[in-house]
PDB file of C-alpha atoms in Angstrom:
ATOM      1  CA  MET A   1       0.000   0.000   0.000  1.00  0.00           C
ATOM      2  CA  SER A   2       1.400   3.396  -0.989  1.00  0.00           C
ATOM      3  CA  MET A   3       1.572   5.852   1.926  1.00  0.00           C
ATOM      4  CA  ILE A   4       3.886   8.466   0.386  1.00  0.00           C
ATOM      5  CA  PHE A   5       2.808  11.817   1.800  1.00  0.00           C
ATOM      6  CA  SER A   6       6.094  13.683   2.277  1.00  0.00           C
ATOM      7  CA  GLY A   7       5.889  17.386   1.482  1.00  0.00           C
ATOM      8  CA  ARG A   8       2.135  17.460   1.093  1.00  0.00           C
ATOM      9  CA  VAL A   9      -0.332  19.564   3.110  1.00  0.00           C
ATOM     10  CA  VAL A  10      -3.310  18.507   5.224  1.00  0.00           C
ATOM     11  CA  VAL A  11      -5.923  20.399   7.227  1.00  0.00           C
ATOM     12  CA  VAL A  12      -7.303  18.637  10.299  1.00  0.00           C
ATOM     13  CA  THR A  13     -10.284  20.200  12.074  1.00  0.00           C
ATOM     14  CA  GLY A  14     -11.089  19.313  15.665  1.00  0.00           C
ATOM     15  CA  ALA A  15      -7.381  18.627  16.102  1.00  0.00           C
ATOM     16  CA  ALA A  16      -7.014  19.860  19.680  1.00  0.00           C
ATOM     17  CA  ALA A  17      -7.698  16.433  21.174  1.00  0.00           C
ATOM     18  CA  GLY A  18      -8.917  12.900  20.590  1.00  0.00           C
ATOM     19  CA  ILE A  19      -9.232  11.537  17.062  1.00  0.00           C
ATOM     20  CA  GLY A  20      -8.245  14.859  15.511  1.00  0.00           C
ATOM     21  CA  ARG A  21      -5.020  15.182  17.473  1.00  0.00           C
ATOM     22  CA  ALA A  22      -4.052  11.540  16.894  1.00  0.00           C
ATOM     23  CA  THR A  23      -4.629  11.924  13.162  1.00  0.00           C
ATOM     24  CA  ALA A  24      -2.716  15.199  12.985  1.00  0.00           C
ATOM     25  CA  LEU A  25       0.227  13.479  14.681  1.00  0.00           C
ATOM     26  CA  ALA A  26      -0.037  10.497  12.341  1.00  0.00           C
ATOM     27  CA  PHE A  27      -0.019  12.728   9.267  1.00  0.00           C
ATOM     28  CA  ALA A  28       2.976  14.648  10.607  1.00  0.00           C
ATOM     29  CA  ALA A  29       4.835  11.389  11.212  1.00  0.00           C
ATOM     30  CA  GLN A  30       4.405  10.636   7.500  1.00  0.00           C
ATOM     31  CA  GLY A  31       6.053  13.936   6.558  1.00  0.00           C
ATOM     32  CA  LEU A  32       3.016  16.099   5.892  1.00  0.00           C
ATOM     33  CA  LYS A  33       2.728  19.764   6.771  1.00  0.00           C
ATOM     34  CA  VAL A  34      -0.273  19.949   9.098  1.00  0.00           C
ATOM     35  CA  VAL A  35      -2.733  22.776   9.620  1.00  0.00           C
ATOM     36  CA  VAL A  36      -4.235  22.180  13.070  1.00  0.00           C
ATOM     37  CA  ALA A  37      -7.681  23.770  13.362  1.00  0.00           C
ATOM     38  CA  ASP A  38      -9.870  23.973  16.459  1.00  0.00           C
ATOM     39  CA  MET A  39     -11.794  26.369  18.690  1.00  0.00           C
ATOM     40  CA  ASN A  40      -9.689  25.368  21.693  1.00  0.00           C
ATOM     41  CA  VAL A  41      -6.628  27.552  21.226  1.00  0.00           C
ATOM     42  CA  ALA A  42      -4.565  26.194  24.132  1.00  0.00           C
ATOM     43  CA  HIS A  43      -5.043  22.540  23.221  1.00  0.00           C
ATOM     44  CA  GLY A  44      -4.722  23.230  19.503  1.00  0.00           C
ATOM     45  CA  GLU A  45      -1.370  24.911  20.032  1.00  0.00           C
ATOM     46  CA  GLU A  46      -0.410  21.966  22.226  1.00  0.00           C
ATOM     47  CA  THR A  47      -1.029  19.643  19.281  1.00  0.00           C
ATOM     48  CA  VAL A  48       1.312  21.788  17.191  1.00  0.00           C
ATOM     49  CA  GLU A  49       3.947  21.610  19.924  1.00  0.00           C
ATOM     50  CA  HIS A  50       3.663  17.796  19.971  1.00  0.00           C
ATOM     51  CA  ILE A  51       4.159  17.684  16.206  1.00  0.00           C
ATOM     52  CA  LYS A  52       7.159  19.985  16.289  1.00  0.00           C
ATOM     53  CA  ALA A  53       8.701  18.008  19.162  1.00  0.00           C
ATOM     54  CA  LEU A  54       8.622  14.970  16.883  1.00  0.00           C
ATOM     55  CA  GLY A  55      10.360  16.905  14.124  1.00  0.00           C
ATOM     56  CA  GLY A  56       7.204  17.671  12.153  1.00  0.00           C
ATOM     57  CA  THR A  57       5.828  20.858  10.621  1.00  0.00           C
ATOM     58  CA  ALA A  58       2.531  22.365  11.753  1.00  0.00           C
ATOM     59  CA  VAL A  59       0.664  25.605  12.320  1.00  0.00           C
ATOM     60  CA  PHE A  60      -2.440  26.316  14.399  1.00  0.00           C
ATOM     61  CA  VAL A  61      -5.473  28.228  13.133  1.00  0.00           C
ATOM     62  CA  SER A  62      -8.357  29.036  15.460  1.00  0.00           C
ATOM     63  CA  CYS A  63     -11.576  28.050  13.714  1.00  0.00           C
ATOM     64  CA  ASN A  64     -15.242  27.527  14.495  1.00  0.00           C
ATOM     65  CA  VAL A  65     -16.325  25.383  11.558  1.00  0.00           C
ATOM     66  CA  ALA A  66     -19.944  26.500  11.983  1.00  0.00           C
ATOM     67  CA  LEU A  67     -18.937  30.025  10.897  1.00  0.00           C
ATOM     68  CA  GLU A  68     -18.313  30.591   7.203  1.00  0.00           C
ATOM     69  CA  SER A  69     -15.922  33.475   7.875  1.00  0.00           C
ATOM     70  CA  ASP A  70     -13.765  31.220  10.068  1.00  0.00           C
ATOM     71  CA  VAL A  71     -13.653  28.405   7.516  1.00  0.00           C
ATOM     72  CA  LYS A  72     -12.851  30.803   4.679  1.00  0.00           C
ATOM     73  CA  ARG A  73     -10.014  32.272   6.773  1.00  0.00           C
ATOM     74  CA  LEU A  74      -8.745  28.764   7.610  1.00  0.00           C
ATOM     75  CA  MET A  75      -8.379  27.887   3.937  1.00  0.00           C
ATOM     76  CA  GLU A  76      -6.852  31.270   3.105  1.00  0.00           C
ATOM     77  CA  GLN A  77      -4.261  30.824   5.850  1.00  0.00           C
ATOM     78  CA  THR A  78      -3.516  27.295   4.661  1.00  0.00           C
ATOM     79  CA  LEU A  79      -2.847  28.609   1.159  1.00  0.00           C
ATOM     80  CA  SER A  80      -0.796  31.603   2.338  1.00  0.00           C
ATOM     81  CA  THR A  81       1.291  29.454   4.712  1.00  0.00           C
ATOM     82  CA  TYR A  82       1.918  26.321   2.657  1.00  0.00           C
ATOM     83  CA  GLY A  83       0.757  27.227  -0.853  1.00  0.00           C
ATOM     84  CA  ARG A  84      -1.511  24.236  -1.402  1.00  0.00           C
ATOM     85  CA  LEU A  85      -3.997  21.779   0.116  1.00  0.00           C
ATOM     86  CA  ASP A  86      -3.667  18.085  -0.670  1.00  0.00           C
ATOM     87  CA  TYR A  87      -5.811  16.474   2.025  1.00  0.00           C
ATOM     88  CA  ALA A  88      -8.469  17.429   4.544  1.00  0.00           C
ATOM     89  CA  PHE A  89      -9.806  15.586   7.558  1.00  0.00           C
ATOM     90  CA  ASN A  90     -13.056  17.297   8.526  1.00  0.00           C
ATOM     91  CA  ASN A  91     -13.303  15.912  12.014  1.00  0.00           C
ATOM     92  CA  ALA A  92     -14.662  18.726  14.195  1.00  0.00           C
ATOM     93  CA  GLY A  93     -17.858  17.624  15.891  1.00  0.00           C
ATOM     94  CA  ILE A  94     -20.090  18.239  18.861  1.00  0.00           C
ATOM     95  CA  GLU A  95     -21.254  15.715  21.438  1.00  0.00           C
ATOM     96  CA  MET A  96     -24.563  13.931  21.246  1.00  0.00           C
ATOM     97  CA  GLU A  97     -27.590  14.767  23.313  1.00  0.00           C
ATOM     98  CA  HIS A  98     -28.833  12.272  25.908  1.00  0.00           C
ATOM     99  CA  GLY A  99     -32.607  12.061  25.822  1.00  0.00           C
ATOM    100  CA  ARG A 100     -35.657  11.085  23.838  1.00  0.00           C
ATOM    101  CA  LEU A 101     -36.424  12.996  20.669  1.00  0.00           C
ATOM    102  CA  ALA A 102     -39.423  14.867  22.109  1.00  0.00           C
ATOM    103  CA  ASP A 103     -37.311  16.099  25.018  1.00  0.00           C
ATOM    104  CA  GLY A 104     -34.719  17.748  22.804  1.00  0.00           C
ATOM    105  CA  THR A 105     -34.385  21.509  22.511  1.00  0.00           C
ATOM    106  CA  GLU A 106     -34.024  23.815  19.546  1.00  0.00           C
ATOM    107  CA  ASP A 107     -30.700  25.026  20.932  1.00  0.00           C
ATOM    108  CA  GLU A 108     -29.392  21.431  20.988  1.00  0.00           C
ATOM    109  CA  PHE A 109     -30.561  20.871  17.433  1.00  0.00           C
ATOM    110  CA  ASP A 110     -28.983  24.058  16.118  1.00  0.00           C
ATOM    111  CA  ALA A 111     -25.681  23.474  17.925  1.00  0.00           C
ATOM    112  CA  ILE A 112     -25.278  19.854  16.791  1.00  0.00           C
ATOM    113  CA  MET A 113     -26.350  20.485  13.210  1.00  0.00           C
ATOM    114  CA  GLY A 114     -24.323  23.688  13.024  1.00  0.00           C
ATOM    115  CA  VAL A 115     -21.025  21.959  13.774  1.00  0.00           C
ATOM    116  CA  ASN A 116     -21.568  18.400  12.564  1.00  0.00           C
ATOM    117  CA  VAL A 117     -23.358  19.164   9.288  1.00  0.00           C
ATOM    118  CA  LYS A 118     -22.917  22.818   8.368  1.00  0.00           C
ATOM    119  CA  GLY A 119     -19.287  22.618   9.495  1.00  0.00           C
ATOM    120  CA  VAL A 120     -18.512  19.711   7.168  1.00  0.00           C
ATOM    121  CA  TRP A 121     -20.398  21.385   4.314  1.00  0.00           C
ATOM    122  CA  LEU A 122     -18.547  24.673   4.789  1.00  0.00           C
ATOM    123  CA  CYS A 123     -15.171  22.969   4.974  1.00  0.00           C
ATOM    124  CA  MET A 124     -15.747  21.070   1.736  1.00  0.00           C
ATOM    125  CA  LYS A 125     -17.188  24.190   0.104  1.00  0.00           C
ATOM    126  CA  TYR A 126     -13.827  25.947   0.566  1.00  0.00           C
ATOM    127  CA  GLN A 127     -11.537  22.921   0.255  1.00  0.00           C
ATOM    128  CA  LEU A 128     -12.840  21.633  -3.057  1.00  0.00           C
ATOM    129  CA  PRO A 129     -11.949  24.739  -5.130  1.00  0.00           C
ATOM    130  CA  LEU A 130      -8.378  24.639  -3.794  1.00  0.00           C
ATOM    131  CA  MET A 131      -8.049  20.986  -4.720  1.00  0.00           C
ATOM    132  CA  LEU A 132      -9.598  21.596  -8.137  1.00  0.00           C
ATOM    133  CA  SER A 133      -7.104  24.359  -8.847  1.00  0.00           C
ATOM    134  CA  GLN A 134      -4.155  22.022  -8.272  1.00  0.00           C
ATOM    135  CA  GLY A 135      -5.574  18.972 -10.013  1.00  0.00           C
ATOM    136  CA  GLY A 136      -6.815  16.758  -7.184  1.00  0.00           C
ATOM    137  CA  GLY A 137      -6.851  15.796  -3.532  1.00  0.00           C
ATOM    138  CA  ALA A 138      -8.624  13.704  -0.927  1.00  0.00           C
ATOM    139  CA  ILE A 139     -11.116  14.542   1.803  1.00  0.00           C
ATOM    140  CA  VAL A 140     -12.194  12.413   4.755  1.00  0.00           C
ATOM    141  CA  ASN A 141     -15.166  13.412   6.905  1.00  0.00           C
ATOM    142  CA  THR A 142     -15.899  12.083  10.376  1.00  0.00           C
ATOM    143  CA  ALA A 143     -19.302  10.449  10.517  1.00  0.00           C
ATOM    144  CA  SER A 144     -20.165   7.645  12.976  1.00  0.00           C
ATOM    145  CA  VAL A 145     -21.773   4.233  13.218  1.00  0.00           C
ATOM    146  CA  ALA A 146     -24.717   6.377  14.373  1.00  0.00           C
ATOM    147  CA  GLY A 147     -24.840   7.623  10.792  1.00  0.00           C
ATOM    148  CA  LEU A 148     -25.518   4.115   9.502  1.00  0.00           C
ATOM    149  CA  GLY A 149     -28.390   3.095  11.752  1.00  0.00           C
ATOM    150  CA  ALA A 150     -30.569   4.143  14.643  1.00  0.00           C
ATOM    151  CA  ALA A 151     -29.262   5.783  17.805  1.00  0.00           C
ATOM    152  CA  PRO A 152     -31.936   5.936  20.511  1.00  0.00           C
ATOM    153  CA  LYS A 153     -31.732   8.942  22.838  1.00  0.00           C
ATOM    154  CA  MET A 154     -29.340  10.738  20.500  1.00  0.00           C
ATOM    155  CA  SER A 155     -31.628  11.325  17.516  1.00  0.00           C
ATOM    156  CA  ILE A 156     -30.235  14.755  16.588  1.00  0.00           C
ATOM    157  CA  TYR A 157     -26.647  13.509  16.666  1.00  0.00           C
ATOM    158  CA  CYS A 158     -27.714  10.442  14.677  1.00  0.00           C
ATOM    159  CA  ALA A 159     -29.393  12.611  12.053  1.00  0.00           C
ATOM    160  CA  SER A 160     -26.317  14.826  11.816  1.00  0.00           C
ATOM    161  CA  LYS A 161     -24.047  11.871  11.102  1.00  0.00           C
ATOM    162  CA  HIS A 162     -26.446  10.475   8.500  1.00  0.00           C
ATOM    163  CA  ALA A 163     -26.221  13.911   6.890  1.00  0.00           C
ATOM    164  CA  VAL A 164     -22.405  13.784   6.908  1.00  0.00           C
ATOM    165  CA  ILE A 165     -22.528  10.518   4.973  1.00  0.00           C
ATOM    166  CA  GLY A 166     -24.998  12.066   2.519  1.00  0.00           C
ATOM    167  CA  LEU A 167     -22.729  15.051   1.963  1.00  0.00           C
ATOM    168  CA  THR A 168     -19.747  12.724   1.549  1.00  0.00           C
ATOM    169  CA  LYS A 169     -21.396  10.497  -1.043  1.00  0.00           C
ATOM    170  CA  SER A 170     -22.810  13.425  -2.998  1.00  0.00           C
ATOM    171  CA  ALA A 171     -19.485  15.273  -3.123  1.00  0.00           C
ATOM    172  CA  ALA A 172     -17.702  12.059  -4.101  1.00  0.00           C
ATOM    173  CA  ILE A 173     -19.915  11.627  -7.160  1.00  0.00           C
ATOM    174  CA  GLU A 174     -19.754  15.293  -8.133  1.00  0.00           C
ATOM    175  CA  TYR A 175     -15.943  15.346  -8.136  1.00  0.00           C
ATOM    176  CA  ALA A 176     -15.135  11.739  -9.081  1.00  0.00           C
ATOM    177  CA  LYS A 177     -13.786  12.723 -12.509  1.00  0.00           C
ATOM    178  CA  LYS A 178     -11.849  15.685 -11.077  1.00  0.00           C
ATOM    179  CA  LYS A 179      -9.327  13.482  -9.211  1.00  0.00           C
ATOM    180  CA  ILE A 180     -10.798  14.408  -5.831  1.00  0.00           C
ATOM    181  CA  ARG A 181     -11.827  11.533  -3.601  1.00  0.00           C
ATOM    182  CA  VAL A 182     -14.268  12.055  -0.706  1.00  0.00           C
ATOM    183  CA  ASN A 183     -14.826   9.392   1.950  1.00  0.00           C
ATOM    184  CA  ALA A 184     -16.015   9.156   5.544  1.00  0.00           C
ATOM    185  CA  VAL A 185     -14.964   7.245   8.629  1.00  0.00           C
ATOM    186  CA  CYS A 186     -17.648   5.838  10.911  1.00  0.00           C
ATOM    187  CA  PRO A 187     -16.132   5.074  14.305  1.00  0.00           C
ATOM    188  CA  GLY A 188     -17.850   3.032  16.965  1.00  0.00           C
ATOM    189  CA  VAL A 189     -17.170   3.976  20.570  1.00  0.00           C
ATOM    190  CA  ILE A 190     -13.615   5.323  20.734  1.00  0.00           C
ATOM    191  CA  ASP A 191     -11.569   6.027  23.853  1.00  0.00           C
ATOM    192  CA  THR A 192     -11.556   9.841  23.782  1.00  0.00           C
ATOM    193  CA  ASP A 193     -12.241  12.612  26.276  1.00  0.00           C
ATOM    194  CA  MET A 194     -15.774  12.674  24.905  1.00  0.00           C
ATOM    195  CA  PHE A 195     -16.139   8.972  25.668  1.00  0.00           C
ATOM    196  CA  ARG A 196     -14.859   9.415  29.196  1.00  0.00           C
ATOM    197  CA  ARG A 197     -17.242  12.276  29.881  1.00  0.00           C
ATOM    198  CA  ALA A 198     -20.171  10.256  28.590  1.00  0.00           C
ATOM    199  CA  TYR A 199     -19.406   6.864  30.093  1.00  0.00           C
ATOM    200  CA  GLU A 200     -16.679   6.661  32.680  1.00  0.00           C
ATOM    201  CA  ALA A 201     -18.681   8.415  35.400  1.00  0.00           C
ATOM    202  CA  ASP A 202     -20.868   5.322  35.230  1.00  0.00           C
ATOM    203  CA  PRO A 203     -18.751   2.120  35.108  1.00  0.00           C
ATOM    204  CA  LYS A 204     -21.754   0.077  33.984  1.00  0.00           C
ATOM    205  CA  LYS A 205     -22.163   2.281  30.906  1.00  0.00           C
ATOM    206  CA  ALA A 206     -18.460   1.982  30.162  1.00  0.00           C
ATOM    207  CA  GLU A 207     -18.686  -1.823  30.390  1.00  0.00           C
ATOM    208  CA  PHE A 208     -21.717  -1.793  28.079  1.00  0.00           C
ATOM    209  CA  ALA A 209     -19.840   0.369  25.586  1.00  0.00           C
ATOM    210  CA  ALA A 210     -17.120  -2.265  25.406  1.00  0.00           C
ATOM    211  CA  ARG A 211     -19.594  -5.151  25.096  1.00  0.00           C
ATOM    212  CA  ILE A 212     -21.415  -3.722  22.074  1.00  0.00           C
ATOM    213  CA  HIS A 213     -18.261  -4.325  20.051  1.00  0.00           C
ATOM    214  CA  PRO A 214     -17.730  -8.032  19.293  1.00  0.00           C
ATOM    215  CA  VAL A 215     -13.985  -7.589  19.815  1.00  0.00           C
ATOM    216  CA  GLY A 216     -14.788  -6.823  23.462  1.00  0.00           C
ATOM    217  CA  ARG A 217     -13.347  -3.330  23.824  1.00  0.00           C
ATOM    218  CA  VAL A 218     -13.699   0.240  22.638  1.00  0.00           C
ATOM    219  CA  GLY A 219     -11.493   1.541  19.854  1.00  0.00           C
ATOM    220  CA  THR A 220      -8.427   3.750  20.057  1.00  0.00           C
ATOM    221  CA  VAL A 221      -7.837   7.108  18.411  1.00  0.00           C
ATOM    222  CA  GLU A 222      -4.787   5.671  16.666  1.00  0.00           C
ATOM    223  CA  GLU A 223      -6.952   3.036  14.983  1.00  0.00           C
ATOM    224  CA  VAL A 224      -9.173   5.728  13.525  1.00  0.00           C
ATOM    225  CA  ALA A 225      -6.135   7.769  12.478  1.00  0.00           C
ATOM    226  CA  SER A 226      -4.756   4.784  10.573  1.00  0.00           C
ATOM    227  CA  ALA A 227      -8.008   4.468   8.636  1.00  0.00           C
ATOM    228  CA  VAL A 228      -7.992   8.170   7.747  1.00  0.00           C
ATOM    229  CA  LEU A 229      -4.428   7.971   6.446  1.00  0.00           C
ATOM    230  CA  TYR A 230      -5.339   4.942   4.357  1.00  0.00           C
ATOM    231  CA  LEU A 231      -8.295   6.738   2.771  1.00  0.00           C
ATOM    232  CA  CYS A 232      -6.061   9.680   1.881  1.00  0.00           C
ATOM    233  CA  SER A 233      -3.269   7.503   0.543  1.00  0.00           C
ATOM    234  CA  ASP A 234      -2.696   6.374  -3.033  1.00  0.00           C
ATOM    235  CA  GLY A 235      -3.488   2.884  -1.763  1.00  0.00           C
ATOM    236  CA  ALA A 236      -7.140   3.988  -1.705  1.00  0.00           C
ATOM    237  CA  ALA A 237      -7.012   5.533  -5.181  1.00  0.00           C
ATOM    238  CA  PHE A 238     -10.070   3.528  -6.299  1.00  0.00           C
ATOM    239  CA  THR A 239     -12.080   4.298  -3.163  1.00  0.00           C
ATOM    240  CA  THR A 240     -14.489   7.224  -3.062  1.00  0.00           C
ATOM    241  CA  GLY A 241     -17.966   7.786  -1.648  1.00  0.00           C
ATOM    242  CA  HIS A 242     -17.305   5.148   1.003  1.00  0.00           C
ATOM    243  CA  ALA A 243     -18.316   5.210   4.674  1.00  0.00           C
ATOM    244  CA  LEU A 244     -15.693   3.069   6.409  1.00  0.00           C
ATOM    245  CA  THR A 245     -16.736   1.542   9.723  1.00  0.00           C
ATOM    246  CA  ILE A 246     -14.130   1.306  12.499  1.00  0.00           C
ATOM    247  CA  ASP A 247     -16.346  -0.361  15.032  1.00  0.00           C
ATOM    248  CA  GLY A 248     -14.893  -3.646  16.243  1.00  0.00           C
ATOM    249  CA  GLY A 249     -17.586  -5.526  14.351  1.00  0.00           C
ATOM    250  CA  ALA A 250     -20.537  -3.749  16.000  1.00  0.00           C
ATOM    251  CA  LEU A 251     -22.503  -3.298  12.784  1.00  0.00           C
ATOM    252  CA  ALA A 252     -21.803  -6.850  11.640  1.00  0.00           C
ATOM    253  CA  ILE A 253     -24.187  -8.264  14.232  1.00  0.00           C
TER     254      ILE A 253
END
């Protein structure tokens, strides 16, 4: 499998922690120049420091992906700093709600959809023209196993991740002949800060989260990062419009 990335440029949103940080580090380890984007300035700059400590190249850009002006500025700074954009990992997302559909609020709906759906749409809206201008590229969006089925008591989050897959597939078809590939990753439960906030306060919930995966554990951020790098690599040159599950077999049941 070809994983030759040296000298190329990638934008990673939601890169201050968790899956985003792990993927930013993995890209940097392969020789890419990384644009680290997040709303959390302190942790985003910490990701850059980690990359530089390993001998990599990175810059931080503060960005709220739900704001068009922020996303436009992110892409402008990427171009002015590194001169190109080869890959994008649109990973920024907001946590799910915890309640039945009828108990949800309009504020919850707007917040989740604003980041998870509008954010991905805005990022691709500004990434695709850059990639077109240089003759190609690859985009990976973070969806979820919740985007491939039902998710009781997190209906808004579930709908947002279904929408991410819809955006991914549609963009993939639109740009298939333009040498731009667009795919999504659909993680199961992954050991992140978000996971710990949601489950570890209740050990029984944490145990259940592990049991829903036939492999008997939750996933790691590095396992998701590996999948993202594969989808960006030349080894996945014939793969576009795909929603790749990283779920320990959960959806195979």
